[in-house]
Coordinates of C-alpha atoms in Angstrom, one line a residue:
Chain A
X18 CA -16.6 -8.7 -30.9
X19 CA -17.1 -8.7 -27.2
X20 CA -13.3 -9.1 -26.6
X21 CA -12.5 -6.4 -29.1
X22 CA -14.9 -4.0 -27.4
X23 CA -13.5 -4.8 -24.0
X24 CA -9.9 -4.3 -25.2
X25 CA -10.8 -1.0 -26.8
X26 CA -12.5 0.2 -23.7
X27 CA -9.7 -1.1 -21.5
X28 CA -7.2 1.1 -23.5
X29 CA -9.6 4.1 -23.2
X30 CA -10.0 3.6 -19.5
X31 CA -6.3 3.1 -18.8
X32 CA -5.4 6.2 -20.8
X33 CA -8.0 8.2 -19.0
X34 CA -6.9 7.2 -15.6
X35 CA -3.3 7.7 -16.5
X36 CA -4.0 11.2 -17.8
X37 CA -6.0 12.0 -14.6
X38 CA -3.0 10.8 -12.5
X39 CA -0.5 12.7 -14.6
X40 CA -2.5 16.0 -14.3
X41 CA -2.9 15.5 -10.6
X42 CA 0.9 15.0 -10.2
X43 CA 1.6 18.1 -12.4
X44 CA -0.5 20.2 -10.2
X45 CA 1.6 19.1 -7.2
X46 CA 4.8 20.3 -9.1
X47 CA 6.1 16.8 -9.5
X48 CA 8.9 16.2 -12.0
X49 CA 8.7 13.9 -15.1
X50 CA 9.4 10.7 -13.0
X51 CA 6.8 11.7 -10.3
X52 CA 4.3 12.4 -13.1
X53 CA 5.0 9.0 -14.7
X54 CA 4.8 7.2 -11.4
X55 CA 1.5 8.8 -10.5
X56 CA 0.0 8.1 -13.9
X57 CA 1.2 4.4 -13.6
X58 CA -0.2 4.0 -10.0
X59 CA -3.6 5.6 -10.9
X60 CA -4.1 3.5 -14.1
X61 CA -2.7 0.2 -12.9
X62 CA -2.8 0.3 -9.1
X63 CA -6.3 -1.0 -8.8
X64 CA -5.7 -3.9 -11.2
X65 CA -2.5 -4.8 -9.4
X66 CA -4.3 -5.1 -6.0
X67 CA -6.9 -7.2 -7.6
X68 CA -4.3 -9.5 -9.2
X69 CA -2.4 -9.8 -5.9
X70 CA -5.6 -10.6 -3.9
X71 CA -6.7 -13.4 -6.3
X72 CA -3.2 -14.7 -6.7
X73 CA -2.8 -13.9 -10.4
X74 CA 1.0 -13.3 -10.7
X75 CA 3.0 -12.0 -12.4
X76 CA 0.4 -9.2 -12.4
X77 CA -1.5 -8.3 -15.6
X78 CA 0.5 -5.2 -16.6
X79 CA 3.7 -7.4 -16.5
X80 CA 2.3 -9.7 -19.1
X81 CA 1.3 -7.1 -21.7
X82 CA 3.7 -4.3 -22.8
X83 CA 0.7 -2.3 -24.1
X84 CA -0.2 -1.0 -20.6
X85 CA 3.3 0.5 -20.4
X86 CA 3.0 2.1 -23.8
X87 CA -0.4 3.6 -22.8
X88 CA 1.2 5.1 -19.7
X89 CA 4.0 6.6 -21.7
X90 CA 1.5 8.0 -24.2
X91 CA -0.5 9.5 -21.4
X92 CA 2.5 11.2 -20.0
X93 CA 3.5 12.6 -23.4
X94 CA 0.0 13.8 -24.0
X95 CA -0.1 15.5 -20.6
X96 CA 3.2 17.2 -21.3
X97 CA 2.2 18.4 -24.7
X98 CA -1.4 19.3 -24.1
X99 CA -1.7 20.0 -20.3
X100 CA -2.9 23.5 -21.1
X101 CA -5.8 22.2 -23.1
X102 CA -6.5 19.1 -21.0
X103 CA -7.4 21.3 -18.0
X104 CA -10.1 22.9 -20.1
X105 CA -11.2 19.4 -21.2
X106 CA -12.4 18.3 -17.8
X107 CA -15.7 17.3 -19.3
X108 CA -14.0 15.0 -21.7
X109 CA -11.8 13.6 -18.9
X110 CA -14.8 13.1 -16.7
X111 CA -16.4 11.1 -19.5
X112 CA -13.2 9.0 -20.1
X113 CA -12.9 8.5 -16.3
X114 CA -16.5 7.3 -16.2
X115 CA -15.8 4.9 -19.1
X116 CA -12.7 3.7 -17.3
X117 CA -14.4 2.9 -14.0
X118 CA -17.2 1.1 -15.9
X119 CA -14.8 -1.0 -17.9
X120 CA -12.4 -1.7 -15.0
X121 CA -15.3 -2.9 -12.9
X122 CA -16.5 -5.4 -15.5
X123 CA -13.0 -6.5 -16.5
X124 CA -11.9 -6.9 -12.9
X125 CA -15.1 -8.9 -12.1
X126 CA -14.6 -11.1 -15.2
X127 CA -10.9 -11.8 -14.4
X128 CA -11.9 -13.0 -10.9
X129 CA -14.8 -15.1 -12.2
X130 CA -12.4 -16.8 -14.7
X131 CA -10.3 -17.9 -11.7
X132 CA -13.4 -19.4 -10.0
X133 CA -13.7 -16.7 -7.4
X134 CA -17.1 -16.5 -5.7
X135 CA -19.4 -14.0 -7.5
X136 CA -19.7 -11.6 -4.5
X137 CA -15.9 -11.5 -4.2
X138 CA -15.6 -11.1 -7.9
X139 CA -17.8 -8.0 -7.7
X140 CA -15.6 -6.7 -4.9
X141 CA -12.5 -7.3 -7.1
X142 CA -14.3 -5.3 -9.9
X143 CA -14.8 -2.4 -7.5
X144 CA -11.2 -2.7 -6.3
X145 CA -9.9 -2.5 -9.8
X146 CA -11.9 0.6 -10.5
X147 CA -11.4 2.4 -7.2
X148 CA -7.9 1.6 -5.7
X149 CA -5.9 3.4 -8.4
X150 CA -7.6 6.7 -7.4
X151 CA -7.1 6.0 -3.7
X152 CA -3.4 5.4 -4.2
X153 CA -3.1 8.5 -6.4
X154 CA -4.6 10.7 -3.7
X155 CA -2.7 9.0 -0.9
X156 CA 0.7 9.4 -2.5
X157 CA -0.2 13.1 -3.3
X158 CA -0.9 13.4 0.5
X159 CA -4.6 14.1 0.1
X160 CA -7.7 12.4 1.6
X161 CA -8.9 10.2 -1.3
X162 CA -11.7 12.1 -3.0
X163 CA -13.7 8.9 -3.7
X164 CA -14.1 8.3 0.0
X165 CA -15.9 11.6 0.5
X166 CA -17.7 12.6 -2.6
X167 CA -20.5 11.5 -4.8
X168 CA -21.8 8.1 -5.9
X169 CA -18.6 6.7 -7.4
X170 CA -18.1 3.2 -6.1
X171 CA -21.9 2.8 -5.8
X172 CA -22.1 3.3 -9.6
X173 CA -19.5 0.5 -10.0
X174 CA -21.5 -1.8 -7.7
X175 CA -24.8 -1.2 -9.4
X176 CA -23.2 -1.6 -12.8
X177 CA -21.7 -4.9 -11.8
X178 CA -25.0 -6.2 -10.5
X179 CA -26.8 -5.1 -13.7
X180 CA -24.2 -6.8 -15.8
X181 CA -24.5 -10.0 -13.9
X182 CA -28.3 -9.8 -14.1
X183 CA -28.3 -9.2 -17.9
X184 CA -25.8 -12.0 -18.5
X185 CA -27.9 -14.4 -16.4
X186 CA -30.9 -13.5 -18.6
X187 CA -28.9 -14.5 -21.6
X188 CA -28.5 -11.1 -23.1
X189 CA -25.9 -10.6 -25.8
X190 CA -22.5 -9.8 -24.1
X191 CA -21.8 -6.7 -26.2
X192 CA -25.2 -5.4 -25.3
X193 CA -24.6 -6.2 -21.6
X194 CA -21.4 -4.2 -21.7
X195 CA -22.9 -1.3 -23.6
X196 CA -25.9 -1.0 -21.3
X197 CA -23.8 -1.3 -18.1
X198 CA -21.3 1.3 -19.1
X199 CA -24.0 3.8 -20.3
X200 CA -25.8 3.2 -17.0
X201 CA -22.6 3.9 -15.0
X202 CA -21.8 7.1 -17.0
X203 CA -25.4 8.3 -16.6
X204 CA -25.3 7.8 -12.8
X205 CA -22.0 9.5 -12.6
X206 CA -23.2 12.5 -14.7
X207 CA -26.5 12.8 -12.8
X208 CA -24.8 12.5 -9.3
X209 CA -22.2 15.2 -10.4
X210 CA -24.8 17.6 -11.8
X211 CA -27.3 17.3 -8.9
X212 CA -24.7 16.7 -6.2
X213 CA -26.3 13.5 -5.1
X214 CA -24.2 11.8 -2.4
X215 CA -24.5 8.8 -0.2
X216 CA -25.6 9.4 3.3
X217 CA -23.1 10.5 5.9
X218 CA -23.0 10.1 9.7
X219 CA -23.4 13.5 11.4
X220 CA -21.3 13.6 14.5
X221 CA -22.2 16.4 16.9
X222 CA -19.6 15.5 19.5
X223 CA -16.4 17.3 19.7
X224 CA -13.8 14.8 18.7
Chain B
X29 CA 33.1 -13.1 -6.5
X30 CA 30.1 -11.4 -8.2
X31 CA 27.7 -12.9 -5.7
X32 CA 30.0 -11.9 -2.8
X33 CA 30.1 -8.3 -4.1
X34 CA 26.3 -8.2 -4.6
X35 CA 25.7 -9.6 -1.1
X36 CA 28.1 -7.1 0.5
X37 CA 26.5 -4.2 -1.4
X38 CA 23.0 -5.5 -0.6
X39 CA 23.8 -5.4 3.1
X40 CA 25.3 -1.9 2.8
X41 CA 22.2 -0.7 0.8
X42 CA 19.7 -2.3 3.2
X43 CA 21.5 -0.8 6.2
X44 CA 21.6 2.7 4.6
X45 CA 17.9 2.7 3.7
X46 CA 17.0 1.4 7.2
X47 CA 19.0 4.2 8.8
X48 CA 17.5 6.7 6.5
X49 CA 14.0 5.4 7.5
X50 CA 14.9 5.3 11.2
X51 CA 16.2 8.9 11.2
X52 CA 13.1 10.2 9.3
X53 CA 10.9 8.5 11.9
X54 CA 12.9 9.9 14.8
X55 CA 12.4 13.4 13.4
X56 CA 8.6 12.7 13.5
X57 CA 8.8 11.9 17.2
X58 CA 8.0 8.2 16.7
X59 CA 8.6 5.7 19.5
X60 CA 10.9 2.7 19.2
X61 CA 8.3 0.6 17.4
X62 CA 7.5 3.4 14.9
X63 CA 11.2 3.9 14.2
X64 CA 11.7 0.1 13.7
X65 CA 8.6 -0.1 11.5
X66 CA 9.7 2.9 9.3
X67 CA 13.2 1.5 9.0
X68 CA 11.8 -1.9 7.9
X69 CA 9.4 -0.4 5.4
X70 CA 12.1 1.9 3.9
X71 CA 14.6 -0.9 3.5
X72 CA 12.4 -3.8 2.5
X73 CA 9.2 -2.2 1.2
X74 CA 10.5 -1.9 -2.4
X75 CA 11.7 -5.5 -2.6
X76 CA 8.4 -6.7 -1.1
X77 CA 6.3 -5.0 -3.8
X78 CA 8.7 -6.4 -6.4
X79 CA 8.4 -10.0 -5.0
X80 CA 4.6 -9.7 -4.8
X81 CA 4.3 -8.4 -8.4
X82 CA 6.4 -11.2 -9.8
X83 CA 4.8 -13.8 -7.6
X84 CA 7.9 -14.7 -5.5
X85 CA 6.4 -15.7 -2.2
X86 CA 7.1 -16.0 0.7
X87 CA 8.8 -12.7 0.0
X88 CA 12.6 -12.4 0.1
X89 CA 13.0 -11.0 3.6
X90 CA 11.0 -13.9 5.0
X91 CA 13.5 -16.4 3.6
X92 CA 16.7 -14.8 5.1
X93 CA 16.9 -13.8 8.7
X94 CA 19.9 -11.5 7.9
X95 CA 17.5 -8.7 6.6
X96 CA 15.9 -8.6 10.0
X97 CA 19.3 -8.5 11.8
X98 CA 20.3 -5.6 9.6
X99 CA 17.1 -3.6 10.5
X100 CA 17.7 -4.2 14.2
X101 CA 21.3 -3.1 13.7
X102 CA 20.2 0.0 11.9
X103 CA 17.7 0.9 14.7
X104 CA 20.4 0.4 17.4
X105 CA 22.9 2.4 15.5
X106 CA 20.3 5.2 15.0
X107 CA 19.5 5.2 18.7
X108 CA 23.1 5.3 19.8
X109 CA 24.5 7.6 17.2
X110 CA 21.6 9.7 16.0
X111 CA 23.4 12.9 17.1
X112 CA 26.4 12.1 14.9
X113 CA 24.4 10.6 12.0
X114 CA 22.6 13.9 11.4
X115 CA 26.0 15.4 10.7
X116 CA 26.9 12.5 8.5
X117 CA 24.3 13.3 5.8
X118 CA 27.1 13.2 3.2
X119 CA 27.9 9.6 4.3
X120 CA 24.3 8.7 4.3
X121 CA 23.8 10.2 0.9
X122 CA 26.6 8.0 -0.4
X123 CA 25.2 4.9 1.3
X124 CA 21.8 5.7 -0.1
X125 CA 23.2 6.1 -3.6
X126 CA 24.9 2.7 -3.2
X127 CA 21.6 1.3 -2.0
X128 CA 19.5 2.4 -5.0
X129 CA 22.2 1.3 -7.4
X130 CA 22.4 -2.2 -5.8
X131 CA 18.7 -2.5 -5.3
X132 CA 18.0 -1.6 -9.0
X133 CA 20.4 -4.3 -10.2
X134 CA 19.4 -7.0 -7.7
X135 CA 15.7 -6.3 -8.3
X136 CA 16.3 -6.6 -12.1
X137 CA 18.3 -9.8 -11.7
X138 CA 15.7 -11.4 -9.5
X139 CA 13.0 -10.7 -12.0
X140 CA 15.1 -11.9 -14.9
X141 CA 15.8 -15.2 -13.1
X142 CA 12.0 -15.8 -13.1
X143 CA 11.8 -15.3 -16.9
X144 CA 10.2 -11.8 -16.6
X145 CA 10.5 -9.7 -19.8
X146 CA 13.5 -7.5 -19.7
X147 CA 11.6 -4.2 -19.8
X148 CA 9.4 -5.4 -16.9
X149 CA 12.6 -6.6 -15.1
X150 CA 14.0 -3.1 -15.3
X151 CA 10.7 -1.7 -13.9
X152 CA 11.0 -4.2 -11.0
X153 CA 14.6 -3.0 -10.4
X154 CA 13.3 0.6 -10.2
X155 CA 10.4 -0.5 -8.0
X156 CA 12.9 -2.2 -5.6
X157 CA 14.9 1.0 -5.3
X158 CA 12.1 3.5 -5.2
X159 CA 9.0 2.1 -3.4
X160 CA 10.7 1.9 0.0
X161 CA 11.2 5.7 0.1
X162 CA 7.7 6.3 -1.3
X163 CA 6.2 4.2 1.6
X164 CA 8.4 5.9 4.2
X165 CA 7.3 9.4 3.1
X166 CA 3.6 8.3 2.7
X167 CA 3.4 6.8 6.2
X168 CA 5.2 9.9 7.6
X169 CA 2.3 11.8 6.0
X170 CA 4.5 13.7 3.5
X171 CA 4.5 13.9 -0.3
X172 CA 7.2 11.4 -1.4
X173 CA 10.4 13.5 -2.0
X174 CA 11.4 11.2 -4.9
X175 CA 8.3 12.3 -6.9
X176 CA 9.3 15.9 -6.8
X177 CA 13.1 16.3 -6.6
X178 CA 16.2 15.5 -8.6
X179 CA 17.1 12.7 -10.9
X180 CA 16.6 9.8 -8.6
X181 CA 14.7 7.1 -10.5
X182 CA 16.2 8.3 -13.7
X183 CA 19.7 7.4 -12.4
X184 CA 18.2 3.9 -11.6
X185 CA 16.9 3.5 -15.1
X186 CA 20.1 4.7 -16.8
X187 CA 22.1 2.4 -14.5
X188 CA 19.9 -0.6 -15.4
X189 CA 20.3 0.1 -19.1
X190 CA 24.1 0.4 -18.9
X191 CA 24.3 -2.8 -16.8
X192 CA 22.3 -4.7 -19.5
X193 CA 24.3 -3.1 -22.3
X194 CA 27.7 -4.1 -20.6
X195 CA 26.5 -7.6 -19.8
X196 CA 25.3 -8.0 -23.4
X197 CA 28.8 -7.0 -24.6
X198 CA 30.2 -9.8 -22.4
X199 CA 31.9 -7.5 -19.9
X200 CA 33.0 -9.2 -16.6
X201 CA 30.0 -9.2 -14.1
X202 CA 32.0 -7.6 -11.3
X203 CA 33.1 -4.8 -13.7
X204 CA 29.5 -4.3 -14.9
X205 CA 28.3 -3.9 -11.3
X206 CA 31.2 -1.6 -10.3
X207 CA 30.8 0.7 -13.3
X208 CA 27.0 0.8 -13.0
X209 CA 27.1 1.8 -9.4
X210 CA 29.8 4.4 -9.8
X211 CA 27.8 5.8 -12.7
X212 CA 24.6 6.0 -10.5
X213 CA 26.5 7.6 -7.6
X214 CA 28.1 10.1 -10.0
X215 CA 24.7 11.1 -11.5
X216 CA 23.2 11.4 -8.0
X217 CA 26.1 13.6 -6.8
X218 CA 26.1 15.8 -9.9
X219 CA 22.3 16.3 -9.9
X220 CA 22.5 17.1 -6.1
X221 CA 25.3 19.6 -6.5
X222 CA 24.0 21.4 -9.6
X223 CA 20.3 21.0 -8.8
X224 CA 19.6 19.2 -12.1
X225 CA 16.0 18.1 -12.2
X226 CA 13.7 16.4 -14.7
X227 CA 11.4 18.8 -16.5
X228 CA 8.1 19.7 -14.9
X229 CA 4.8 20.9 -16.3
X230 CA 4.1 24.5 -15.6
X231 CA 0.5 25.1 -15.0
X232 CA -0.6 28.7 -15.1
X233 CA -4.3 27.9 -14.5
X234 CA -5.8 28.3 -11.1
X235 CA -6.6 24.8 -10.0
Chain C
X15 CA -13.0 -25.9 21.7
X16 CA -9.8 -24.0 20.8
X17 CA -11.0 -23.4 17.3
X18 CA -14.4 -22.3 18.5
X19 CA -12.7 -19.8 20.9
X20 CA -10.5 -18.5 18.1
X21 CA -13.4 -18.1 15.7
X22 CA -15.4 -16.2 18.3
X23 CA -12.6 -13.9 19.1
X24 CA -11.8 -13.5 15.4
X25 CA -15.3 -12.2 14.9
X26 CA -15.1 -9.9 17.9
X27 CA -11.8 -8.6 16.8
X28 CA -12.8 -8.0 13.2
X29 CA -16.0 -6.3 14.3
X30 CA -14.1 -4.1 16.8
X31 CA -11.5 -3.0 14.1
X32 CA -14.3 -2.4 11.6
X33 CA -16.2 -0.2 14.0
X34 CA -13.0 1.7 14.8
X35 CA -12.4 2.3 11.1
X36 CA -16.0 3.3 10.4
X37 CA -16.0 5.8 13.3
X38 CA -12.7 7.3 12.2
X39 CA -14.1 7.7 8.6
X40 CA -17.3 9.2 9.9
X41 CA -15.2 11.8 11.8
X42 CA -13.6 12.7 8.5
X43 CA -17.0 13.3 6.9
X44 CA -16.8 10.4 4.6
X45 CA -19.9 9.1 2.8
X46 CA -21.3 5.6 3.2
X47 CA -18.8 4.1 0.7
X48 CA -15.9 5.8 2.3
X49 CA -17.0 4.5 5.7
X50 CA -17.4 1.0 4.4
X51 CA -14.0 1.1 2.7
X52 CA -12.3 2.4 5.8
X53 CA -14.0 -0.2 8.0
X54 CA -12.9 -2.9 5.5
X55 CA -9.3 -1.8 5.3
X56 CA -8.9 -1.4 9.1
X57 CA -10.4 -4.9 9.8
X58 CA -8.9 -6.9 6.9
X59 CA -5.9 -4.9 5.7
X60 CA -3.4 -6.4 8.1
X61 CA -4.5 -10.0 7.3
X62 CA -4.4 -9.2 3.6
X63 CA -0.7 -8.0 3.8
X64 CA 0.1 -11.1 5.8
X65 CA -1.6 -13.5 3.3
X66 CA 0.2 -11.7 0.4
X67 CA 3.6 -11.9 2.0
X68 CA 3.3 -15.6 2.8
X69 CA 1.7 -16.3 -0.6
X70 CA -1.7 -17.5 0.7
X71 CA -4.0 -16.5 -2.2
X72 CA -6.8 -15.9 -2.8
X73 CA -6.5 -14.0 0.5
X74 CA -8.4 -15.2 3.6
X75 CA -11.4 -12.7 3.4
X76 CA -12.1 -13.9 -0.2
X77 CA -12.5 -17.5 1.1
X78 CA -15.1 -16.8 3.8
X79 CA -18.1 -14.6 3.2
X80 CA -18.5 -14.1 7.0
X81 CA -15.8 -11.4 7.0
X82 CA -17.9 -9.4 4.6
X83 CA -21.0 -9.8 6.7
X84 CA -19.1 -8.6 9.8
X85 CA -18.0 -5.4 7.9
X86 CA -21.6 -4.7 6.8
X87 CA -22.8 -5.3 10.3
X88 CA -20.1 -2.9 11.7
X89 CA -21.2 -0.2 9.2
X90 CA -24.8 -0.6 10.1
X91 CA -24.1 -0.6 13.8
X92 CA -21.9 2.6 13.3
X93 CA -24.7 4.3 11.4
X94 CA -27.4 3.4 13.9
X95 CA -25.5 3.9 17.1
X96 CA -22.6 6.3 16.3
X97 CA -23.9 8.7 18.9
X98 CA -23.6 6.1 21.7
X99 CA -20.5 4.4 20.3
X100 CA -18.5 7.6 20.9
X101 CA -19.3 7.4 24.5
X102 CA -18.4 3.7 24.5
X103 CA -14.7 4.3 23.9
X104 CA -13.8 2.2 26.9
X105 CA -15.8 -0.7 25.3
X106 CA -14.2 -0.1 22.0
X107 CA -10.8 0.1 23.5
X108 CA -11.4 -3.3 25.1
X109 CA -12.7 -4.8 21.8
X110 CA -9.7 -3.3 20.0
X111 CA -7.3 -4.9 22.6
X112 CA -9.1 -8.2 22.1
X113 CA -8.7 -7.7 18.4
X114 CA -5.0 -7.1 18.3
X115 CA -4.4 -10.0 20.7
X116 CA -6.4 -12.5 18.6
X117 CA -5.1 -11.1 15.2
X118 CA -1.5 -11.5 16.5
X119 CA -2.1 -15.2 17.5
X120 CA -4.2 -16.1 14.4
X121 CA -1.7 -14.4 12.1
X122 CA 1.2 -16.2 13.7
X123 CA -0.6 -19.6 13.6
X124 CA -1.6 -19.1 9.9
X125 CA 2.1 -18.5 9.0
X126 CA 3.3 -21.5 11.1
X127 CA 0.8 -23.7 9.3
X128 CA 2.5 -22.8 6.1
X129 CA 6.0 -23.8 7.5
X130 CA 7.1 -20.2 7.9
X131 CA 10.1 -19.7 10.3
X132 CA 8.8 -18.9 13.8
X133 CA 10.5 -15.5 13.9
X134 CA 8.8 -14.6 10.6
X135 CA 5.6 -16.0 11.9
X136 CA 5.7 -13.7 14.8
X137 CA 6.3 -10.8 12.4
X138 CA 3.3 -11.9 10.4
X139 CA 1.2 -11.9 13.6
X140 CA 2.3 -8.4 14.4
X141 CA 1.6 -7.4 10.7
X142 CA -1.9 -8.8 11.0
X143 CA -2.6 -6.8 14.1
X144 CA -0.9 -3.6 13.1
X145 CA -1.2 -2.9 9.4
X146 CA -5.0 -2.4 9.3
X147 CA -4.6 0.6 11.7
X148 CA -1.7 2.0 9.7
X149 CA -3.7 1.8 6.5
X150 CA -6.7 3.5 8.2
X151 CA -4.7 6.4 9.4
X152 CA -2.7 6.7 6.1
X153 CA -5.8 6.8 3.9
X154 CA -7.3 9.3 6.4
X155 CA -4.2 11.4 5.7
X156 CA -2.9 11.2 9.3
X157 CA 0.4 10.0 10.7
X158 CA -0.4 6.4 11.9
X159 CA -1.1 6.7 15.7
X160 CA 0.5 3.4 16.4
X161 CA 3.9 4.6 15.2
X162 CA 3.9 7.4 17.8
X163 CA 2.0 6.3 20.9
X164 CA 2.0 3.8 23.6
X165 CA 3.1 0.2 23.8
X166 CA 0.8 -1.2 21.0
X167 CA 2.9 -3.4 18.8
X168 CA 5.1 -4.3 21.8
X169 CA 2.1 -5.8 23.5
X170 CA 1.6 -8.0 20.4
X171 CA 5.2 -9.1 20.4
X172 CA 5.3 -10.0 24.1
X173 CA 1.9 -11.8 23.7
X174 CA 3.2 -13.8 20.8
X175 CA 6.3 -14.8 22.7
X176 CA 4.3 -15.8 25.8
X177 CA 2.0 -17.8 23.6
X178 CA 4.9 -19.7 22.0
X179 CA 6.5 -20.3 25.4
X180 CA 3.3 -21.6 26.9
X181 CA 2.6 -23.9 23.9
X182 CA 6.2 -25.2 24.1
X183 CA 5.6 -26.1 27.7
X184 CA 2.6 -28.1 26.7
X185 CA 0.0 -25.9 28.3
X186 CA -3.6 -26.4 27.1
X187 CA -4.2 -24.3 23.9
X188 CA -7.4 -22.6 25.3
X189 CA -5.4 -21.6 28.4
X190 CA -2.5 -20.3 26.2
X191 CA -5.0 -18.2 24.3
X192 CA -6.8 -16.9 27.3
X193 CA -3.6 -16.0 29.3
X194 CA -2.0 -14.3 26.2
X195 CA -5.0 -12.2 25.5
X196 CA -5.6 -11.2 29.1
X197 CA -1.9 -10.3 29.2
X198 CA -2.1 -8.1 26.1
X199 CA -5.3 -6.4 27.4
X200 CA -3.6 -5.7 30.7
X201 CA -0.5 -4.2 29.1
X202 CA -2.7 -2.0 26.9
X203 CA -4.8 -0.8 29.8
X204 CA -1.8 -0.1 32.0
X205 CA 0.2 1.7 29.2
X206 CA -2.9 3.8 28.5
X207 CA -3.6 4.7 32.1
X208 CA 0.0 5.5 33.1
X209 CA 1.0 6.8 29.7
X210 CA 3.9 4.3 29.4
X211 CA 5.6 4.6 26.0
X212 CA 8.6 3.1 24.3
X213 CA 11.7 5.3 24.3
X214 CA 12.1 7.9 21.6
X215 CA 15.1 9.6 20.1
X216 CA 15.4 13.2 21.1
X217 CA 16.8 15.3 18.3
X218 CA 18.1 18.7 19.3
X219 CA 19.2 19.6 15.8
X220 CA 17.2 21.9 13.6
X221 CA 16.1 19.6 10.9

């Protein structure tokens, strides 16, 4: 039941990230290959960095053809429905929030399964959720949005801590996952709506 | 004979990619180190990502000093003949086409030798051929050309499929390689001359 | 004694690189996460690439919590003292020079300990010292400074060669390290003061 839920959410998250990458590439006037490449990097780049850092090779997406099918599906969906998807940014935002939540927990669990220290496992969870978007923006020649705006990675961190806390208390795994993801989505929506950001350093000097 | 042909073409491809990287860096007013760095990344970046993803470490260029010598040769050649090389873009284009063809097949074969699934092996072949150029453009702070223009990666994909098909039919390996590379070069030249591109998504919305 | 000196210098170097990353991110108006991310990438990115290339996984910073503490310290210091740090660029420049010196030697020694060929070990040393800054500038959407300006990587290369030469001659390890680092700092300061750069290729053609 827990594994089934994780797999379903993993598919939803991968699809959402891939569509977000494909749309971003389409806006940059990329061709079909560029769109597929960007969808791939956005959806699987974070997990690839995580796998490389913990030494889990061949990396996850090379062991399971389904990831490739999801990318292809995302590109097809983007080609067919790009007009509508742009009006669906609320839906995409929700998918994206699900994606970062699931990727954080899955990434953390994969690291823990390889006996990685729990603090490092949390960092691997955040890496899984965050690096795909960083690569997408970097290859598109933009400053990664996540580094400037809103409580994105912080939601991942808090979600990971809550998950560990609940698991430690012996709460049912499915409930852990559900609560954590709803928590991350809620933080994301609230920070978006009320423009809550992390503090910045104000530099008055001319640099 | 097959191995000899592959090695010769590998050298030609590495040299061509390295010169293309060195010239691009020289245009950006990089110093000698920046030029060497860019030549290195362009020529060996794709193969490094491939090796990391399949878990082949130390990566290939650390096991064979010849790659380093080729990079040094490329930088020297670029320094001495940059004036002439710029007028040689037809020659460079041909070298580059040979390079992507050979890197695709070599990358695919290296993955297959490690029992990687054939679809993933093809992806590793494309990665070998493509990522070097993506890194070059990203570090030069430009949107990777390959993501926007012409049938570049598609030529790799078709070449890889034809190679596998011919090998499956029992065709002589040297002939497989020769036919595949001539095919990729032909596609590249035709797509260049007639400005054939992959389809793009036309977005009419103001984004 | 040697190990104690290396550890101390490693901490100083990591802290200096992390502060340099945090300040660069603050100038780009990043939030707390963006600043932490950039500090992390700048300080630990080079060592991570080195570890991945030589196949040393989990990577070094995942095996030692101290690196994480240093990053956190650097971010806190940057938040509290950013106003003063900007006036401390001479101090930072010195820390940075120490950092690249130490990272070059540490990177080289880690590779040698894994039986990597000495030429490749030197390249791994340079990679450790250089890639963090390249990632910092790339994610900040700028052309990496190191690729354009001054004798940065060259100082690393010469330092590594001198270290190997002195070690080969049987010189005391602590003396090797001290001499090498003072040498690198001196080269850096001289090249900064007198604007000594590596040669560039002058291209007169309209590209």
